[in-house]
PDB file of C-alpha atoms in Angstrom:
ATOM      1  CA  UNK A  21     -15.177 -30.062  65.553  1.00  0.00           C
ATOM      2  CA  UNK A  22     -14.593 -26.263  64.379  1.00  0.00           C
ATOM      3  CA  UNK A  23     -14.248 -26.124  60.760  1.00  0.00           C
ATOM      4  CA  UNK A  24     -11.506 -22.758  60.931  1.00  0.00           C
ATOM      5  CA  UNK A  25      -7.845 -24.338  62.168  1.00  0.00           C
ATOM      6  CA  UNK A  26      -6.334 -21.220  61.457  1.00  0.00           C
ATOM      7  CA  UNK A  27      -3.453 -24.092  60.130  1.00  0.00           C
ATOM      8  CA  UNK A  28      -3.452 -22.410  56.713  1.00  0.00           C
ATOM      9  CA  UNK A  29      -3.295 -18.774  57.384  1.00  0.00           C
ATOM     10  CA  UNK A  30       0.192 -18.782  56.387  1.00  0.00           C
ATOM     11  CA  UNK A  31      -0.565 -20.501  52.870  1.00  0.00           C
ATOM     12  CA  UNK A  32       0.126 -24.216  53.846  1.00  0.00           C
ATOM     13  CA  UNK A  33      -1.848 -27.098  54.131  1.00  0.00           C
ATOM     14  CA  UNK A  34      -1.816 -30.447  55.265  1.00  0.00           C
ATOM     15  CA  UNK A  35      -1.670 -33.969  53.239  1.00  0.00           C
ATOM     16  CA  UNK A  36      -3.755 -36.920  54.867  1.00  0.00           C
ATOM     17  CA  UNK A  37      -0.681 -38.137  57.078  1.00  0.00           C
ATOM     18  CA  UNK A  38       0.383 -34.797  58.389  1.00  0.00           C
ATOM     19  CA  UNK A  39       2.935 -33.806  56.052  1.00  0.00           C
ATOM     20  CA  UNK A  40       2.961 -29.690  54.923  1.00  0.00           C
ATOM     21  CA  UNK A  41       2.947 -27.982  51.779  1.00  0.00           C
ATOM     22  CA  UNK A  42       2.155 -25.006  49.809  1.00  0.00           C
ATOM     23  CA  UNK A  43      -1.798 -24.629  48.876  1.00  0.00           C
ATOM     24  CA  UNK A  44      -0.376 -24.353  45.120  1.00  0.00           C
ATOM     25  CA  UNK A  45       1.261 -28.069  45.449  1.00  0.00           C
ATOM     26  CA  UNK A  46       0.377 -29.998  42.477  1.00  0.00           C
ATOM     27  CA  UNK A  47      -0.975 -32.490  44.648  1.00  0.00           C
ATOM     28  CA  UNK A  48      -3.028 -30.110  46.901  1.00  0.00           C
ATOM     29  CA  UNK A  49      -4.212 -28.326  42.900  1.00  0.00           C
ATOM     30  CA  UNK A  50      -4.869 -32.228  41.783  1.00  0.00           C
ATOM     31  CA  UNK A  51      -7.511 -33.077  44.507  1.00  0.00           C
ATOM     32  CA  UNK A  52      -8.627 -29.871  44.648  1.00  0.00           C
ATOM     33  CA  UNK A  53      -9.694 -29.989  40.896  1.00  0.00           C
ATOM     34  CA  UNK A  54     -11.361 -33.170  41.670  1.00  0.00           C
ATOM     35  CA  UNK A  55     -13.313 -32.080  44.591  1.00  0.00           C
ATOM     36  CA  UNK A  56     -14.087 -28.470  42.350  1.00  0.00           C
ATOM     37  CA  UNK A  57     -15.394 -31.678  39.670  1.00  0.00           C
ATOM     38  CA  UNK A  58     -17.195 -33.573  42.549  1.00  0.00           C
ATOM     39  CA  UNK A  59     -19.217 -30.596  43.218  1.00  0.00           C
ATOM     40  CA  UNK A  60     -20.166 -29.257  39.580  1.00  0.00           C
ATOM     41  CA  UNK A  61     -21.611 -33.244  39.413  1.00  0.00           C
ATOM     42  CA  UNK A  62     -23.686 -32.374  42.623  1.00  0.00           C
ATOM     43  CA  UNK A  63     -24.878 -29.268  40.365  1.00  0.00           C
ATOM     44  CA  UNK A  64     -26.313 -31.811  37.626  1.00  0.00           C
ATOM     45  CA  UNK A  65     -27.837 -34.096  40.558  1.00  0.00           C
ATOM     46  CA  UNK A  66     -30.110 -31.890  41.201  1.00  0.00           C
ATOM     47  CA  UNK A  67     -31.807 -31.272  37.792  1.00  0.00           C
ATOM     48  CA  UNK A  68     -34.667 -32.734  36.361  1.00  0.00           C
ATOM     49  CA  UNK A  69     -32.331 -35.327  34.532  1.00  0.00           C
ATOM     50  CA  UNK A  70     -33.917 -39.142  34.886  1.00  0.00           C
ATOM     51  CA  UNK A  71     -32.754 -41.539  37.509  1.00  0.00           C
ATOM     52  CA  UNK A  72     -30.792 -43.727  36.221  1.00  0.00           C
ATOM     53  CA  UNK A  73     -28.194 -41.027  35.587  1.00  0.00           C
ATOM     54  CA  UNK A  74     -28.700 -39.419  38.943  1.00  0.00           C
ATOM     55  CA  UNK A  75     -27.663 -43.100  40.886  1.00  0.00           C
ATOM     56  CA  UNK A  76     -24.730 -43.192  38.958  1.00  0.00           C
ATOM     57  CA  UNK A  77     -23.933 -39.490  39.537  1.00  0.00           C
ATOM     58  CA  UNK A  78     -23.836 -40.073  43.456  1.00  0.00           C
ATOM     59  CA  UNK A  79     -21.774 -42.806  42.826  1.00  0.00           C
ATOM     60  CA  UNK A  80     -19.332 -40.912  41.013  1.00  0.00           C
ATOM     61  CA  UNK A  81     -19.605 -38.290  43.788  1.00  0.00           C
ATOM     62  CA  UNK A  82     -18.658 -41.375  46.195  1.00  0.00           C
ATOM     63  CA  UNK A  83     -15.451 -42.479  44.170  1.00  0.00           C
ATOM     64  CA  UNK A  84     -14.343 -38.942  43.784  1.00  0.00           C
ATOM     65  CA  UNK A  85     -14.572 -39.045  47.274  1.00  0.00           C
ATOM     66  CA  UNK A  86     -12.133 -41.606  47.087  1.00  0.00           C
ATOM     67  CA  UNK A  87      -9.924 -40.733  44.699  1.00  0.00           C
ATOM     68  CA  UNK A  88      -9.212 -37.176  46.523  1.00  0.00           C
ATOM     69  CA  UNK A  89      -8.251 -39.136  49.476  1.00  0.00           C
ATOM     70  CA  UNK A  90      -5.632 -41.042  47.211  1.00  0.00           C
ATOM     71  CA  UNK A  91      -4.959 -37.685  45.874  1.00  0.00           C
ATOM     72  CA  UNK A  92      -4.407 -36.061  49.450  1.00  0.00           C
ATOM     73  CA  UNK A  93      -2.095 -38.908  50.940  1.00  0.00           C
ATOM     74  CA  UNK A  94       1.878 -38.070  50.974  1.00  0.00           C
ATOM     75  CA  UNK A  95       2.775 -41.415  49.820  1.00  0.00           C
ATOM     76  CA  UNK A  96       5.667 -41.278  52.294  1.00  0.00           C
ATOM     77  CA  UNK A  97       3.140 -42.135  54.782  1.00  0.00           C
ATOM     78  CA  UNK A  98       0.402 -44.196  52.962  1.00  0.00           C
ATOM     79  CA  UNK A  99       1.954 -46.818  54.889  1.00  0.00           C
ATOM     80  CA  UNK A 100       1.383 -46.827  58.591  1.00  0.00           C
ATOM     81  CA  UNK A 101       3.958 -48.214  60.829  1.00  0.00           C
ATOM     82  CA  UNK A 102       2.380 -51.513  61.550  1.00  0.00           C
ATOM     83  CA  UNK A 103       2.269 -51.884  57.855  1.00  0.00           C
ATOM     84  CA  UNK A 104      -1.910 -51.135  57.258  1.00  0.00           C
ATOM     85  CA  UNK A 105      -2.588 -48.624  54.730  1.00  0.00           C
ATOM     86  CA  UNK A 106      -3.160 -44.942  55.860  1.00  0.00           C
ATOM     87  CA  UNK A 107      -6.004 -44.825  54.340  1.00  0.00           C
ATOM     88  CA  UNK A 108      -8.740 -47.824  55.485  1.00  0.00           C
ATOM     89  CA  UNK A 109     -11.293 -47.270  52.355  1.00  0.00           C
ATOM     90  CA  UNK A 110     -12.310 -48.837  48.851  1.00  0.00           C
ATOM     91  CA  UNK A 111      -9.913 -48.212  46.426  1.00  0.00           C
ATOM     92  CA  UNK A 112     -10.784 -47.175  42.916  1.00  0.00           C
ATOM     93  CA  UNK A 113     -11.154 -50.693  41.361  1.00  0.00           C
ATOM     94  CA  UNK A 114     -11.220 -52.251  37.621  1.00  0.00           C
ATOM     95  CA  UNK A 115     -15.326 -52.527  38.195  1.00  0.00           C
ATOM     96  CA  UNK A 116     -15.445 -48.555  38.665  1.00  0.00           C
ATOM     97  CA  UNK A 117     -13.781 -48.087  35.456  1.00  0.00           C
ATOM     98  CA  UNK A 118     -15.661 -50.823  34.087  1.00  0.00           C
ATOM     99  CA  UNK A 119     -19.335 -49.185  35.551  1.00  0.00           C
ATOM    100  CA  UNK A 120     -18.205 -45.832  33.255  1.00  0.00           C
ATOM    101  CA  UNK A 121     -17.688 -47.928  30.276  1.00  0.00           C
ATOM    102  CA  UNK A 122     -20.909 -50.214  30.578  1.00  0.00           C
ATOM    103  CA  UNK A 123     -23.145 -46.704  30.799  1.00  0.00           C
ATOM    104  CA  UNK A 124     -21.261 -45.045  27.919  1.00  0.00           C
ATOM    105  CA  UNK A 125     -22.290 -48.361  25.719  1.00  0.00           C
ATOM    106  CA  UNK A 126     -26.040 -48.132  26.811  1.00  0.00           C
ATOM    107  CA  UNK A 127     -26.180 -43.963  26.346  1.00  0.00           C
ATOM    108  CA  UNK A 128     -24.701 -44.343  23.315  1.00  0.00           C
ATOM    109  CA  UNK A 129     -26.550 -47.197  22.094  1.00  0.00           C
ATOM    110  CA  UNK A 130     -29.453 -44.647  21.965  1.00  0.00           C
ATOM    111  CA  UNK A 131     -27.853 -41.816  20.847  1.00  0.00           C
ATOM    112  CA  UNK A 132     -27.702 -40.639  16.645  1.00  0.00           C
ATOM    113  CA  UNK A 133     -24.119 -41.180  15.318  1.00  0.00           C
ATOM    114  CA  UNK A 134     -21.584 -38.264  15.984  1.00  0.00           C
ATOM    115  CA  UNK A 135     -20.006 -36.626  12.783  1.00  0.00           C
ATOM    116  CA  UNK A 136     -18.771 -33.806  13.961  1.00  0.00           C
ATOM    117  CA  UNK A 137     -17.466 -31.644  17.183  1.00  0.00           C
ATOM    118  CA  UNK A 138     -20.477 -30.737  19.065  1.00  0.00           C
ATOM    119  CA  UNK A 139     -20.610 -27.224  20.384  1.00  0.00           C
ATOM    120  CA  UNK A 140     -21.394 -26.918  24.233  1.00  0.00           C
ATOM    121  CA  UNK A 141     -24.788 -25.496  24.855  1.00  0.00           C
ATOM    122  CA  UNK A 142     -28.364 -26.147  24.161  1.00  0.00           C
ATOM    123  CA  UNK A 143     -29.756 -26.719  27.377  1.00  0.00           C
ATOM    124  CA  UNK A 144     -28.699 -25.842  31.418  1.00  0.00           C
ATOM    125  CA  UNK A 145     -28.414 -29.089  32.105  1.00  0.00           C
ATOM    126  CA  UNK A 146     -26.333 -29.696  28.815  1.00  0.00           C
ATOM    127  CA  UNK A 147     -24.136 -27.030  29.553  1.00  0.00           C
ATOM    128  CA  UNK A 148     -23.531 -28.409  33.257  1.00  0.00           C
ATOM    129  CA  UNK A 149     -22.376 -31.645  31.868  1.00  0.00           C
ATOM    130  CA  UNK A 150     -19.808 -29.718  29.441  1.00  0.00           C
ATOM    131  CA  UNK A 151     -18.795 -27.761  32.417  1.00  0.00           C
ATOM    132  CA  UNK A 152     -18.171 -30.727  34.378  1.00  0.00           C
ATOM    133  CA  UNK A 153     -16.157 -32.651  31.602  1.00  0.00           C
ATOM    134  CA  UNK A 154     -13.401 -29.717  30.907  1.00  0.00           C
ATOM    135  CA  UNK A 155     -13.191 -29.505  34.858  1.00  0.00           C
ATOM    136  CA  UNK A 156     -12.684 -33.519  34.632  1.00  0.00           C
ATOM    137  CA  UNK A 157     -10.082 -33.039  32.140  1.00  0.00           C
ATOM    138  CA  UNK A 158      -8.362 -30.256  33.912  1.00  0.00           C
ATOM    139  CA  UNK A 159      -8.028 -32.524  37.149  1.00  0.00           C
ATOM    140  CA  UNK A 160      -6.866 -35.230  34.508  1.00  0.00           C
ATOM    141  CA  UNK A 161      -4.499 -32.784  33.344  1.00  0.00           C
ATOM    142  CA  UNK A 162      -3.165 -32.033  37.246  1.00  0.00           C
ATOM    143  CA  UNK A 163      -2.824 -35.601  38.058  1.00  0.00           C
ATOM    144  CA  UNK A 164      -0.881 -36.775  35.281  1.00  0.00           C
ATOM    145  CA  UNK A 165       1.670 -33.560  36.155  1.00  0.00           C
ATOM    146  CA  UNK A 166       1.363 -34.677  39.556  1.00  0.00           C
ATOM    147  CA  UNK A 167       2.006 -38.419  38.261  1.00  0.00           C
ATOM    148  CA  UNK A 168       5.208 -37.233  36.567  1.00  0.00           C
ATOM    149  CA  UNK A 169       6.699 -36.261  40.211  1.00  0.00           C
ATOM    150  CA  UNK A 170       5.325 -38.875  42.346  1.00  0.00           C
ATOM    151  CA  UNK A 171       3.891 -41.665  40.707  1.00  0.00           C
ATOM    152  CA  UNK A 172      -0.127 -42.222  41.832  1.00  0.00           C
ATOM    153  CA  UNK A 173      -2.060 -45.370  41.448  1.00  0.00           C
ATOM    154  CA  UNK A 174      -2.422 -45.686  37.872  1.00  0.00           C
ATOM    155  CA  UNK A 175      -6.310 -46.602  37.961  1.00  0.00           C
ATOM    156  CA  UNK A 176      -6.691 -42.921  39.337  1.00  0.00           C
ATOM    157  CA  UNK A 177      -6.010 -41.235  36.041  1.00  0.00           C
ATOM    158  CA  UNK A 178      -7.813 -44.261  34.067  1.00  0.00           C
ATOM    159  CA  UNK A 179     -10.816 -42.737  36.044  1.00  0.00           C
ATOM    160  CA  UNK A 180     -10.527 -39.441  35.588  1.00  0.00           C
ATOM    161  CA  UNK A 181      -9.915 -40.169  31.633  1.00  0.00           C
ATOM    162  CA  UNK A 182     -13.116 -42.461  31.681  1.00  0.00           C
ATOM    163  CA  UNK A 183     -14.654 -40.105  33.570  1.00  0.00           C
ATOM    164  CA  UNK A 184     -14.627 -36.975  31.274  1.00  0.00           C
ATOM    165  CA  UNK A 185     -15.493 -39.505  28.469  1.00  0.00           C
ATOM    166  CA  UNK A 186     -19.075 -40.422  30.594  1.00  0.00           C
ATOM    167  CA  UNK A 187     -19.740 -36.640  31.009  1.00  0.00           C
ATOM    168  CA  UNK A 188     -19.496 -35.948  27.481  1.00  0.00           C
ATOM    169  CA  UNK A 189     -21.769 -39.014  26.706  1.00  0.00           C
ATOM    170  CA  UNK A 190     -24.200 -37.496  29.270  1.00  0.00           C
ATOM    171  CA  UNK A 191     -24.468 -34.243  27.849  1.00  0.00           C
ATOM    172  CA  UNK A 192     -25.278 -35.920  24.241  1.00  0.00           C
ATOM    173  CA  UNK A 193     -28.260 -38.575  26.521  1.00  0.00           C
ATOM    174  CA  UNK A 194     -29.066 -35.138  28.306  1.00  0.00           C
ATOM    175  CA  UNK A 195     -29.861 -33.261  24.949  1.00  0.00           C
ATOM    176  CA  UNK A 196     -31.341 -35.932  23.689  1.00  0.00           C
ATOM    177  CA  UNK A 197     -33.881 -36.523  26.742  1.00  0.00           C
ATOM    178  CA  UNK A 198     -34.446 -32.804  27.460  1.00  0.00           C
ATOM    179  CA  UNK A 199     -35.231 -31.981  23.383  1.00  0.00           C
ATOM    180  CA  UNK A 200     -32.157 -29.531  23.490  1.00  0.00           C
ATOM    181  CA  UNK A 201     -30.596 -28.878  20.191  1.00  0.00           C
ATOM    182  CA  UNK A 202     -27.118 -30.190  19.329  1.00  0.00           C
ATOM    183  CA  UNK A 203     -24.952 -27.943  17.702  1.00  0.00           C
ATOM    184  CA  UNK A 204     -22.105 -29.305  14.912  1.00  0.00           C
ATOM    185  CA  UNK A 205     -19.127 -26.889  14.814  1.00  0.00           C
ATOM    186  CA  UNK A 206     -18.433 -26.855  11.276  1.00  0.00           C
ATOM    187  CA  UNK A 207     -15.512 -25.239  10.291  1.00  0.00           C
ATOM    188  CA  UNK A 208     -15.704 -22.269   8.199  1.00  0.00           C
ATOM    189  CA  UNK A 209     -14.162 -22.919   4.326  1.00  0.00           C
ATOM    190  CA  UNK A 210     -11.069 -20.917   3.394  1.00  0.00           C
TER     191      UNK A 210
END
């Protein structure tokens, strides 16, 4: 399989199904963002972070995986014409939403009450995380836009919300684990 099609030269792209658009569609900027996200998590992966947090990473990766498929398909052809769903994979379920939650509980469970904003920094691997959660929120951001036009399975943005919710979490676990200092932003008095 050659990876150049020479498809896009003329600034269009295809959706999962065939259909053609412009490579600055919403939907084409909405699972773009998410596969931008999918790789900044592959970035954290690979540091010395424990390994707990790296299995749950890679399955993150996976359902991202998943939910840029969702993102890719024109829903006017989601449906094949013998009535099977276009796309023949795991959807993003309850339990996926439900894995983000249980790991926030148990980082957090660990972690010193939060009293303030918390400044990104202190450590690489900190600042990775922080990376990765205002990319998160930035896909969450082009999926709800996209949402507004064509609706999209509503446990796709419930992800992506959870989601930049765990990477925030991770960054406080991460500065915890790797001794990095956590900054309060403190607002200067008038």
């Amino acid at each position: 399989m050659k990876i150049y099609t020479k498809t896009g030269d003329t600034g269009t792209t295809a959706l999962f199904g065939g259909t053609r658009v412009p490579k600055h569609n919403i939907r084409i900027e909405s699972y773009g963002t998410v596969d931008e996200l999918n790789s900044h998590l592959g970035l954290i992966r690979t540091q010395d972070i424990d390994m707990r947090s790296k299995e749950i990473l890679s399955h993150i990766q996976d359902r991202l995986f998943t939910l840029g498929a969702i993102l890719a398909t024109d829903p006017a052809k989601a449906t094949l014409k013998s009535g099977k769903e276009r796309l023949n994979i795991p959807k993003i379920e309850e339990e996926d939403i439900t894995l983000l939650e249980t790991e926030m509980d148990s980082m957090n469970d660990a972690l010193s009450e939060m009293t303030h904003f918390i400044l990104p920094g202190g450590n690489t691997t900190v600042s990775y995380c922080h990376i990765a959660r205002t990319v998160c929120r930035r896909a969450e951001r082009r999926a709800t836009l996209l949402n507004e036009n064509e609706p999209i399975n509503e446990r796709v943005l419930m992800y992506l919300n959870r989601l930049s919710d765990y990477l925030f979490v991770l960054a406080r676990k991460l500065s915890k684990d790797l001794n990095a200092e956590e900054t309060q932003w403190i607002p200067k008095k008038l």
